[in-house]
Short mmCIF file of C-alpha atoms in Angstrom, two decimals:
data_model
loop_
_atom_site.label_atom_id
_atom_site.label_comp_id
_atom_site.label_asym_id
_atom_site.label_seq_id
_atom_site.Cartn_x
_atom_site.Cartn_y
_atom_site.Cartn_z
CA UNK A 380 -5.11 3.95 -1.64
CA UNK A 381 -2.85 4.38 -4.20
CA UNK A 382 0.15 2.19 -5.46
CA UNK A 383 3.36 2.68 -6.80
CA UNK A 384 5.79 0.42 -8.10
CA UNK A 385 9.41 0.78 -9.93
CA UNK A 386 7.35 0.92 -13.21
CA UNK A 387 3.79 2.48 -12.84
CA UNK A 388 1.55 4.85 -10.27
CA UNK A 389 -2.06 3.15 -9.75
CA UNK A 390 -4.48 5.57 -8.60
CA UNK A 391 -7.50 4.43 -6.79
CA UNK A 392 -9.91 6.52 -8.37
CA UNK A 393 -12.95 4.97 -6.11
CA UNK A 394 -11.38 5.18 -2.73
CA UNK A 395 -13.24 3.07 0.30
CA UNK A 396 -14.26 4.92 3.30
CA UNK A 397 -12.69 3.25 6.48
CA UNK A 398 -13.64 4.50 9.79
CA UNK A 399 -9.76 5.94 11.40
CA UNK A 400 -6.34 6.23 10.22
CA UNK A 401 -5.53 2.95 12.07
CA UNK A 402 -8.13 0.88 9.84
CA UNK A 403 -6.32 2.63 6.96
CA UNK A 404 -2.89 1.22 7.91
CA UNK A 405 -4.17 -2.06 8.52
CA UNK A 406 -5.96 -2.16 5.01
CA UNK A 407 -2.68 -0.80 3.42
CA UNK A 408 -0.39 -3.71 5.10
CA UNK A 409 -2.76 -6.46 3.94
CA UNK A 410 -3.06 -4.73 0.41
CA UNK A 411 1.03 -4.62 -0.12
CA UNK A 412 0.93 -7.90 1.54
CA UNK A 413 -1.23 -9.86 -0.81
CA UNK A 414 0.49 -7.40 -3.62
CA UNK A 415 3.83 -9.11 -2.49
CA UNK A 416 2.92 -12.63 -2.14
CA UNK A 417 2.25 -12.12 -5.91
CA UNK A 418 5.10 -10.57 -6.30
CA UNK A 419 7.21 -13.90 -4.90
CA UNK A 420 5.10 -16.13 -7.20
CA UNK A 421 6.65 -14.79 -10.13
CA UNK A 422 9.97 -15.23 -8.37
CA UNK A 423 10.30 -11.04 -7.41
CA UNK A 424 10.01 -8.55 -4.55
CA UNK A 425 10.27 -4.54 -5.15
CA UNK A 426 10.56 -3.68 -1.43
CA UNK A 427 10.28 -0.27 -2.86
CA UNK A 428 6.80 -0.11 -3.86
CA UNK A 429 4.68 1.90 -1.50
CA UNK A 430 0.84 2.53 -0.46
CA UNK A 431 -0.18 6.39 -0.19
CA UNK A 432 -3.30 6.48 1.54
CA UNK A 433 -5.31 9.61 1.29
CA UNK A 434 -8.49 11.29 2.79
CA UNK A 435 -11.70 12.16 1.31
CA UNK A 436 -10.31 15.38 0.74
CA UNK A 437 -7.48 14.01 -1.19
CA UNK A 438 -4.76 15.14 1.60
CA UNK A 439 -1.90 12.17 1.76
CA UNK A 440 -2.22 10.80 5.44
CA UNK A 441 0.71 8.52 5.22
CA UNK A 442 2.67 6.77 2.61
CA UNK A 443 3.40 2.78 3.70
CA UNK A 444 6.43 0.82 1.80
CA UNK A 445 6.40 -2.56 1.21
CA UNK A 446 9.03 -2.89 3.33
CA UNK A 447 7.44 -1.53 6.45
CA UNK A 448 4.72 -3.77 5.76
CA UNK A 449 6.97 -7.32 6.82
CA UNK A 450 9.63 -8.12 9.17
CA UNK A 451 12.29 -8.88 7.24
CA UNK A 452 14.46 -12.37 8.84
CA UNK A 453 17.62 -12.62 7.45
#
């Protein structure tokens, strides 16, 4: 899983093996979860940042914003 905010591109260079594409989305909404909530600590949000979540091949199976990862209650 890889992360990308307005400022840098964080490769995961170790990678965890997860057993489906639905574990993998679930592991990429608590990651830019907890990645927000740190985010609002220091008194910001960049609903921008995003997840890309690859194989073991390397092929992208889906990219997940920050955004998609809350409901948003105005």
């Amino acid at each position: 899983m890889h992360v990308s905010d307005s400022h840098r591109f964080a490769e995961d260079h170790e990678g965890r093996d997860l057993p489906d594409d639905e574990t993998a989305r679930l592991e990429a909404v608590k990651g830019a979860r907890d990645m927000m909530a740190s985010e609002l600590r220091e008194g910001q949000l960049d609903l921008s940042s995003f997840i890309e979540v690859e194989d073991d091949t390397h092929k992208l199976l889906f990219t997940l914003t920050f955004a998609e990862a809350v409901k948003i209650i105005p």
